[in-house]
Short mmCIF file of C-alpha atoms and ligand atoms in Angstrom, two decimals:
data_model
loop_
_atom_site.label_atom_id
_atom_site.label_comp_id
_atom_site.label_asym_id
_atom_site.label_seq_id
_atom_site.Cartn_x
_atom_site.Cartn_y
_atom_site.Cartn_z
CA UNK A 217 -15.51 1.76 32.46
CA UNK A 218 -18.17 3.27 30.21
CA UNK A 219 -18.12 5.96 27.53
CA UNK A 220 -19.90 8.90 29.14
CA UNK A 221 -19.42 11.87 26.84
CA UNK A 222 -18.13 12.69 23.34
CA UNK A 223 -17.15 16.26 22.55
CA UNK A 224 -16.39 17.55 19.07
CA UNK A 225 -14.83 20.89 18.17
CA UNK A 226 -12.55 22.48 15.57
CA UNK A 227 -9.05 23.94 15.64
CA UNK A 228 -7.55 26.42 13.19
CA UNK A 229 -3.78 26.81 13.01
CA UNK A 230 -2.06 28.94 10.34
CA UNK A 231 0.78 27.32 8.39
CA UNK A 232 4.25 28.89 8.31
CA UNK A 233 4.09 28.94 4.49
CA UNK A 234 1.23 27.81 2.21
CA UNK A 235 1.21 24.05 1.52
CA UNK A 236 1.14 23.52 -2.28
CA UNK A 237 0.93 20.21 -4.12
CA UNK A 238 -0.22 19.09 -7.56
CA UNK A 239 -3.80 18.92 -6.26
CA UNK A 240 -4.25 21.78 -3.77
CA UNK A 241 -2.95 24.88 -1.99
CA UNK A 242 -3.75 25.36 1.72
CA UNK A 243 -2.86 28.18 4.14
CA UNK A 244 -4.08 26.73 7.46
CA UNK A 245 -4.84 23.53 9.32
CA UNK A 246 -8.59 23.46 10.07
CA UNK A 247 -9.31 20.12 11.69
CA UNK A 248 -11.98 18.35 13.68
CA UNK A 249 -11.00 17.46 17.26
CA UNK A 250 -12.71 14.71 19.28
CA UNK A 251 -12.62 14.01 23.00
CA UNK A 252 -14.13 10.76 24.27
CA UNK A 253 -14.61 10.77 28.04
CA UNK A 254 -15.21 7.78 30.31
CA UNK A 255 -17.15 7.63 33.57
CA UNK A 256 -13.77 7.19 35.25
CA UNK A 257 -12.71 10.66 34.08
CA UNK A 258 -10.24 9.59 31.37
CA UNK A 259 -10.26 11.59 28.11
CA UNK A 260 -9.14 10.14 24.79
CA UNK A 261 -8.20 12.60 22.03
CA UNK A 262 -8.64 12.29 18.28
CA UNK A 263 -8.29 14.57 15.26
CA UNK A 264 -9.33 14.55 11.60
CA UNK A 265 -8.49 16.95 8.76
CA UNK A 266 -10.93 17.71 5.94
CA UNK A 267 -8.79 16.56 3.02
CA UNK A 268 -11.56 16.70 0.41
CA UNK A 269 -9.33 16.08 -2.64
CA UNK A 270 -7.83 12.88 -1.16
CA UNK A 271 -10.24 11.32 1.33
CA UNK A 272 -13.44 13.15 0.32
CA UNK A 273 -13.90 14.27 3.93
CA UNK A 274 -15.30 17.71 4.76
CA UNK A 275 -15.79 19.23 8.20
CA UNK A 276 -19.57 19.19 7.66
CA UNK A 277 -19.67 15.60 6.40
CA UNK A 278 -17.54 14.40 9.31
CA UNK A 279 -19.78 16.20 11.81
CA UNK A 280 -22.90 14.73 10.18
CA UNK A 281 -21.43 11.21 10.35
CA UNK A 282 -20.50 11.80 13.99
CA UNK A 283 -24.14 12.71 14.71
CA UNK A 284 -24.91 9.16 13.59
CA UNK A 285 -22.04 7.31 15.27
CA UNK A 286 -21.53 9.11 18.60
CA UNK A 287 -24.90 8.16 20.17
CA UNK A 288 -24.14 4.50 19.36
CA UNK A 289 -20.90 4.65 21.38
CA UNK A 290 -22.34 6.39 24.46
CA UNK A 291 -22.89 4.10 27.44
CA UNK A 292 -20.80 1.29 25.88
CA UNK A 293 -18.05 -0.55 27.83
CA UNK A 294 -14.40 0.21 27.01
CA UNK A 295 -13.66 -3.48 27.67
CA UNK A 296 -15.73 -4.40 24.59
CA UNK A 297 -13.07 -2.70 22.47
CA UNK A 298 -13.54 -4.62 19.23
CA UNK A 299 -17.30 -4.06 19.43
CA UNK A 300 -16.62 -0.32 19.74
CA UNK A 301 -14.42 -0.43 16.62
CA UNK A 302 -17.11 -2.36 14.74
CA UNK A 303 -19.68 0.27 15.72
CA UNK A 304 -17.37 2.97 14.33
CA UNK A 305 -16.79 1.15 11.04
CA UNK A 306 -20.17 -0.47 10.43
CA UNK A 307 -22.37 2.55 11.13
CA UNK A 308 -21.49 4.12 7.75
CA UNK A 309 -19.20 3.39 4.81
CA UNK A 310 -16.50 5.95 3.82
CA UNK A 311 -15.67 8.78 6.30
CA UNK A 312 -12.16 7.37 6.83
CA UNK A 313 -10.82 10.50 8.57
CA UNK A 314 -13.64 10.72 11.11
CA UNK A 315 -13.27 7.00 11.83
CA UNK A 316 -9.54 7.53 12.30
CA UNK A 317 -10.22 10.28 14.85
CA UNK A 318 -12.64 8.00 16.72
CA UNK A 319 -10.21 5.06 16.67
CA UNK A 320 -7.32 7.26 17.83
CA UNK A 321 -9.38 8.51 20.79
CA UNK A 322 -10.47 4.95 21.66
CA UNK A 323 -6.89 3.60 21.46
CA UNK A 324 -5.74 6.58 23.54
CA UNK A 325 -8.29 5.60 26.22
CA UNK A 326 -7.36 1.92 26.04
CA UNK A 327 -3.66 2.67 26.58
CA UNK A 328 -4.47 5.15 29.38
CA UNK A 329 -6.63 2.49 31.05
CA UNK A 330 -3.66 0.10 30.94
CA UNK A 331 -1.32 2.83 32.18
CA UNK A 332 1.09 2.62 29.23
CA UNK A 333 2.01 4.90 26.29
CA UNK A 334 0.19 3.94 23.09
CA UNK A 335 3.38 2.73 21.39
CA UNK A 336 3.82 0.20 24.22
CA UNK A 337 0.23 -1.00 23.87
CA UNK A 338 0.98 -1.51 20.14
CA UNK A 339 4.17 -3.48 20.82
CA UNK A 340 6.88 -1.18 22.18
CA UNK A 341 9.97 0.39 20.61
CA UNK A 342 12.24 3.40 20.87
CA UNK A 343 9.97 6.45 21.33
CA UNK A 344 11.86 8.86 19.09
CA UNK A 345 11.69 9.36 15.35
CA UNK A 346 13.26 11.59 12.75
CA UNK A 347 10.92 13.06 10.13
CA UNK A 348 11.48 14.64 6.75
CA UNK A 349 9.95 18.03 5.93
CA UNK A 350 7.87 18.99 2.90
CA UNK A 351 9.03 21.49 0.27
CA UNK A 352 5.91 22.73 -1.56
CA UNK A 353 5.62 23.20 -5.32
CA UNK A 354 6.73 26.74 -6.24
CA UNK A 355 9.03 28.50 -8.70
CA UNK A 356 12.45 26.85 -8.63
CA UNK A 357 14.21 29.68 -6.75
CA UNK A 358 11.51 29.68 -4.04
CA UNK A 359 11.80 25.89 -3.65
CA UNK A 360 15.59 26.18 -3.34
CA UNK A 361 15.31 28.86 -0.65
CA UNK A 362 12.75 26.78 1.30
CA UNK A 363 15.04 23.74 1.03
CA UNK A 364 18.06 25.69 2.29
CA UNK A 365 16.01 27.03 5.22
CA UNK A 366 14.88 23.48 6.13
CA UNK A 367 18.46 22.22 6.10
CA UNK A 368 19.52 25.19 8.25
CA UNK A 369 16.74 24.14 10.68
CA UNK A 370 18.38 20.72 11.02
CA UNK A 371 16.46 18.60 8.51
CA UNK A 372 18.55 16.12 6.52
CA UNK A 373 15.67 14.68 4.51
CA UNK A 374 13.41 16.71 2.21
CA UNK A 375 10.16 15.63 0.58
CA UNK A 376 9.85 17.71 -2.57
CA UNK A 377 6.40 18.22 -4.05
CA UNK A 378 6.40 17.90 -7.84
CA UNK A 379 3.83 17.31 -10.57
CA UNK A 380 2.41 20.82 -10.24
CA UNK A 381 4.11 22.36 -13.28
CA UNK A 382 5.77 21.03 -16.44
CA UNK A 383 7.85 17.87 -16.12
CA UNK A 384 10.95 19.77 -17.25
CA UNK A 385 10.39 22.24 -14.38
CA UNK A 386 10.11 19.24 -12.05
CA UNK A 387 13.50 17.93 -13.19
CA UNK A 388 15.04 21.42 -12.94
CA UNK A 389 13.72 22.01 -9.40
CA UNK A 390 14.98 18.66 -8.11
CA UNK A 391 18.46 19.14 -9.64
CA UNK A 392 18.63 22.74 -8.37
CA UNK A 393 17.70 21.69 -4.83
CA UNK A 394 20.21 18.82 -4.86
CA UNK A 395 22.92 21.19 -6.08
CA UNK A 396 22.05 23.75 -3.37
CA UNK A 397 21.73 21.44 -0.33
CA UNK A 398 24.38 18.86 -1.27
CA UNK A 399 24.31 15.10 -1.66
CA UNK A 400 24.30 14.45 2.11
CA UNK A 401 20.66 15.59 2.30
CA UNK A 402 18.26 12.78 1.38
CA UNK A 403 15.62 13.67 -1.23
CA UNK A 404 12.24 12.08 -1.87
CA UNK A 405 9.62 13.25 -4.36
CA UNK A 406 5.84 13.33 -4.14
CA UNK A 407 4.01 13.95 -7.42
CA UNK A 408 0.52 13.66 -5.87
CA UNK A 409 -0.85 11.98 -9.04
CA UNK A 410 0.49 14.82 -11.21
CA UNK A 411 2.09 12.83 -14.03
CA UNK A 412 0.98 10.39 -16.68
CA UNK A 413 2.79 7.05 -16.45
CA UNK A 414 5.04 7.95 -19.44
CA UNK A 415 5.81 11.43 -18.06
CA UNK A 416 6.73 9.85 -14.73
CA UNK A 417 9.20 7.49 -16.38
CA UNK A 418 10.77 10.34 -18.37
CA UNK A 419 11.18 12.55 -15.28
CA UNK A 420 12.50 9.81 -12.99
CA UNK A 421 14.93 8.48 -15.62
CA UNK A 422 16.20 12.03 -16.28
CA UNK A 423 16.91 12.47 -12.56
CA UNK A 424 18.54 9.02 -12.39
CA UNK A 425 20.75 9.87 -15.41
CA UNK A 426 21.79 13.15 -13.74
CA UNK A 427 23.23 11.03 -10.92
CA UNK A 428 20.78 12.11 -8.21
CA UNK A 429 19.77 9.15 -6.03
CA UNK A 430 16.22 9.67 -4.78
CA UNK A 431 14.97 7.66 -1.80
CA UNK A 432 11.67 7.15 -3.60
CA UNK A 433 9.03 8.80 -5.76
CA UNK A 434 5.55 8.93 -4.29
CA UNK A 435 2.27 8.50 -6.16
CA UNK A 436 3.47 9.50 -9.65
CA UNK A 437 0.13 8.72 -11.35
CA UNK A 438 -3.62 8.93 -10.71
CA UNK A 439 -4.83 7.16 -7.57
CA UNK A 440 -6.94 4.58 -9.43
CA UNK A 441 -4.36 3.86 -12.16
CA UNK A 442 -2.71 0.78 -10.66
CA UNK A 443 -1.59 -0.41 -14.10
CA UNK A 444 0.10 2.96 -14.64
CA UNK A 445 1.74 2.74 -11.23
CA UNK A 446 3.12 -0.69 -12.14
CA UNK A 447 4.37 0.68 -15.48
CA UNK A 448 6.39 3.32 -13.59
CA UNK A 449 7.68 0.79 -11.05
CA UNK A 450 8.74 -1.59 -13.85
CA UNK A 451 10.56 1.08 -15.90
CA UNK A 452 12.57 2.89 -13.22
CA UNK A 453 15.27 1.94 -10.72
CA UNK A 454 14.06 4.41 -8.07
CA UNK A 455 11.66 2.88 -5.51
CA UNK A 456 8.04 3.86 -6.22
CA UNK A 457 5.62 4.54 -3.37
CA UNK A 458 1.83 4.19 -3.39
CA UNK A 459 -0.02 6.86 -1.39
CA UNK A 460 -3.44 7.94 -2.71
CA UNK A 461 -3.70 4.49 -4.36
CA UNK A 462 -3.83 2.74 -0.97
CA UNK A 463 -6.50 3.36 1.64
CA UNK A 464 -7.56 -0.18 2.56
CA UNK A 465 -5.77 -3.43 3.29
CA UNK A 466 -7.51 -4.91 0.24
CA UNK A 467 -5.95 -2.22 -2.01
CA UNK A 468 -2.57 -2.76 -0.36
CA UNK A 469 -2.81 -6.51 -0.95
CA UNK A 470 -3.52 -5.94 -4.66
CA UNK A 471 -0.69 -3.43 -5.12
CA UNK A 472 1.86 -5.48 -3.17
CA UNK A 473 1.01 -8.85 -4.69
CA UNK A 474 1.07 -7.41 -8.24
CA UNK A 475 4.39 -5.62 -7.67
CA UNK A 476 2.79 -2.29 -8.61
CA UNK A 477 4.75 -0.32 -5.98
CA UNK A 478 7.79 -0.84 -3.76
CA UNK A 479 6.61 1.09 -0.68
CA UNK A 480 3.19 1.72 0.87
CA UNK A 481 2.28 5.05 2.50
CA UNK A 482 0.27 4.43 5.68
CA UNK A 483 -1.80 7.39 6.85
CA UNK A 484 -4.28 6.86 9.64
CA UNK A 485 -6.70 9.19 7.80
CA UNK A 486 -6.76 6.78 4.83
CA UNK A 487 -6.83 3.53 6.82
CA UNK A 488 -9.69 4.86 8.99
CA UNK A 489 -7.55 4.43 12.07
CA UNK A 490 -5.06 2.19 13.77
CA UNK A 491 -6.68 -1.24 13.36
CA UNK A 492 -6.45 -1.29 9.55
CA UNK A 493 -3.03 0.40 9.66
CA UNK A 494 -1.84 -2.69 11.55
CA UNK A 495 -3.19 -4.82 8.69
CA UNK A 496 -1.31 -2.73 6.10
CA UNK A 497 1.96 -3.01 8.03
CA UNK A 498 1.44 -6.78 8.33
CA UNK A 499 0.79 -7.10 4.59
CA UNK A 500 3.93 -5.12 3.75
CA UNK A 501 5.95 -7.38 6.05
CA UNK A 502 4.43 -10.45 4.41
CA UNK A 503 5.51 -9.18 0.97
CA UNK A 504 9.02 -8.18 2.15
CA UNK A 505 8.21 -4.54 1.45
CA UNK A 506 8.41 -1.47 3.66
CA UNK A 507 6.11 1.39 4.57
CA UNK A 508 6.23 5.13 5.03
CA UNK A 509 4.28 6.60 7.95
CA UNK A 510 2.65 9.75 6.67
CA UNK A 511 0.06 12.34 7.63
CA UNK A 512 -2.25 14.88 6.03
CA UNK A 513 -2.22 18.52 7.17
CA UNK A 514 -2.72 17.57 10.81
CA UNK A 515 -1.76 19.08 14.13
CA UNK A 516 -0.01 17.24 16.93
CA UNK A 517 -3.04 15.17 18.09
CA UNK A 518 -3.37 12.70 15.24
CA UNK A 519 0.30 13.00 14.27
CA UNK A 520 1.18 11.93 17.83
CA UNK A 521 -0.93 8.82 17.22
CA UNK A 522 0.86 8.19 13.91
CA UNK A 523 4.23 8.57 15.66
CA UNK A 524 3.21 6.01 18.32
CA UNK A 525 2.24 3.64 15.51
CA UNK A 526 5.51 4.16 13.62
CA UNK A 527 7.55 3.47 16.76
CA UNK A 528 5.75 0.17 17.41
CA UNK A 529 6.10 -1.00 13.78
CA UNK A 530 9.65 0.24 13.23
CA UNK A 531 10.66 -3.07 11.62
CA UNK A 532 8.44 -2.34 8.62
CA UNK A 533 7.97 1.46 8.79
CA UNK A 534 11.26 2.53 7.20
CA UNK A 535 10.37 6.11 6.31
CA UNK A 536 8.86 8.87 8.46
CA UNK A 537 6.91 11.78 6.98
CA UNK A 538 5.19 13.26 10.03
CA UNK A 539 5.90 16.95 9.49
CA UNK A 540 2.32 18.24 9.89
CA UNK A 541 2.92 19.98 13.26
CA UNK A 542 6.27 21.30 11.96
CA UNK A 543 4.47 23.13 9.14
CA UNK A 544 2.15 24.85 11.64
CA UNK A 545 2.95 28.33 13.00
CA UNK A 546 1.64 27.32 16.47
CA UNK A 547 0.95 24.17 18.50
CA UNK A 548 -2.52 24.05 20.12
CA UNK A 549 -1.73 20.74 21.84
CA UNK A 550 -0.46 20.35 25.40
CA UNK A 551 1.55 17.15 25.88
CA UNK A 552 1.89 14.54 23.16
CA UNK A 553 4.79 14.56 20.69
CA UNK A 554 7.57 17.03 21.34
CA UNK A 555 9.42 18.44 18.32
CA UNK A 556 13.07 19.36 18.15
CA UNK A 557 13.99 20.17 14.54
CA UNK A 558 13.49 16.90 12.66
CA UNK A 559 13.22 14.88 15.90
CA UNK A 560 9.94 13.71 17.38
CA UNK A 561 10.04 12.56 21.01
CA UNK A 562 7.06 10.74 22.55
CA UNK A 563 6.29 11.16 26.23
CA UNK A 564 6.23 8.31 28.79
CA UNK A 565 2.71 9.34 29.84
CA UNK A 566 -0.13 6.85 29.28
CA UNK A 567 -1.98 6.87 25.95
CA UNK A 568 -1.07 9.63 23.51
CA UNK A 569 0.19 11.70 26.46
CA UNK A 570 -2.03 14.65 25.50
CA UNK A 571 -3.44 16.65 28.41
CA UNK A 572 -5.27 19.52 26.68
CA UNK A 573 -6.07 21.09 23.31
CA UNK A 574 -6.44 24.87 23.20
CA UNK A 575 -8.63 27.09 21.03
CA UNK A 576 -11.53 24.75 20.22
CA UNK A 577 -14.48 26.36 18.41
CA UNK A 578 -17.91 25.12 17.25
CA UNK A 579 -18.07 22.74 20.20
CA UNK A 580 -20.85 20.17 20.43
CA UNK A 581 -21.31 17.64 23.25
CA UNK A 582 -22.92 14.21 23.03
CA UNK A 583 -23.97 13.01 26.50
CA UNK A 584 -25.40 9.77 27.81
MG1 MG B 818 1.72 11.76 -0.71
#
């Protein structure tokens, strides 16, 4: 079975409400979509968002890197799977999101070829997950109303974005949301690098003293400030999670072995795909730590892949934050993950289980 054709296009999906964090505000998902086709007629799907402020990836830079990598994959055997992955990763450094899209499509094909869902190829598990949903940074009353709407929609776990205004506003918004939704709704915070280490300790301790038990606080400080991350971890009781600080297994090893964070956020767009995500999960297991499975602003192609991964590594992936498709006002994907409030159900179909993606624009085809 040979790789015969690679097609790239773009999808645009408006969000239900603008997505606002400490580092950006976005109104739509505008992602790259890949289809890798074999001479046997199988199609593997992949997707990559242009999250410039986190991964550095832009639609144009991903397309330029694909111009380099795609011709090197054409005509190659699917059976030489590791050689295909090496071609993806060794053709250029960086470009983690594009590489993730390529890996996702290749893993999709590999599982389809074996006739099993991707989660079974990766080790099996129960193909349903429950995700949190994101509450963007806004004025306190807006955040409370968004939180109440999410709970009315069936969500019992909220990820509150903080770090976008003053630290006192952050404390006020968290306490106001907890008061409004009640203690039975789990709360997690994501500061997206928005605090200094000392500010983070002040905010988290204030919330702890108010009697609100947070599941964790994500990326309180700048991505490259591992010492600051450790300072926060050492001076708070709440579990601290490393997101933007961890792309590679090497970074994860450093953060885990130094005790700089309690939880690692695995996103396929940071790990450049599934193969390094497996390494991160293994490292967390080795250090008796757990992981969160997360996503960027992605539609249901790459989030389906992340859900398959989370199912297969459920022993170490303790937290699910795969709300990308939930934030979208429409679903351009046929097949793949099915959403029912906070629940994600994966199909029994081989691979990702995706059969079509609608509304592709700016299509380019690489042929043998
Ligand atoms: Mg995060």
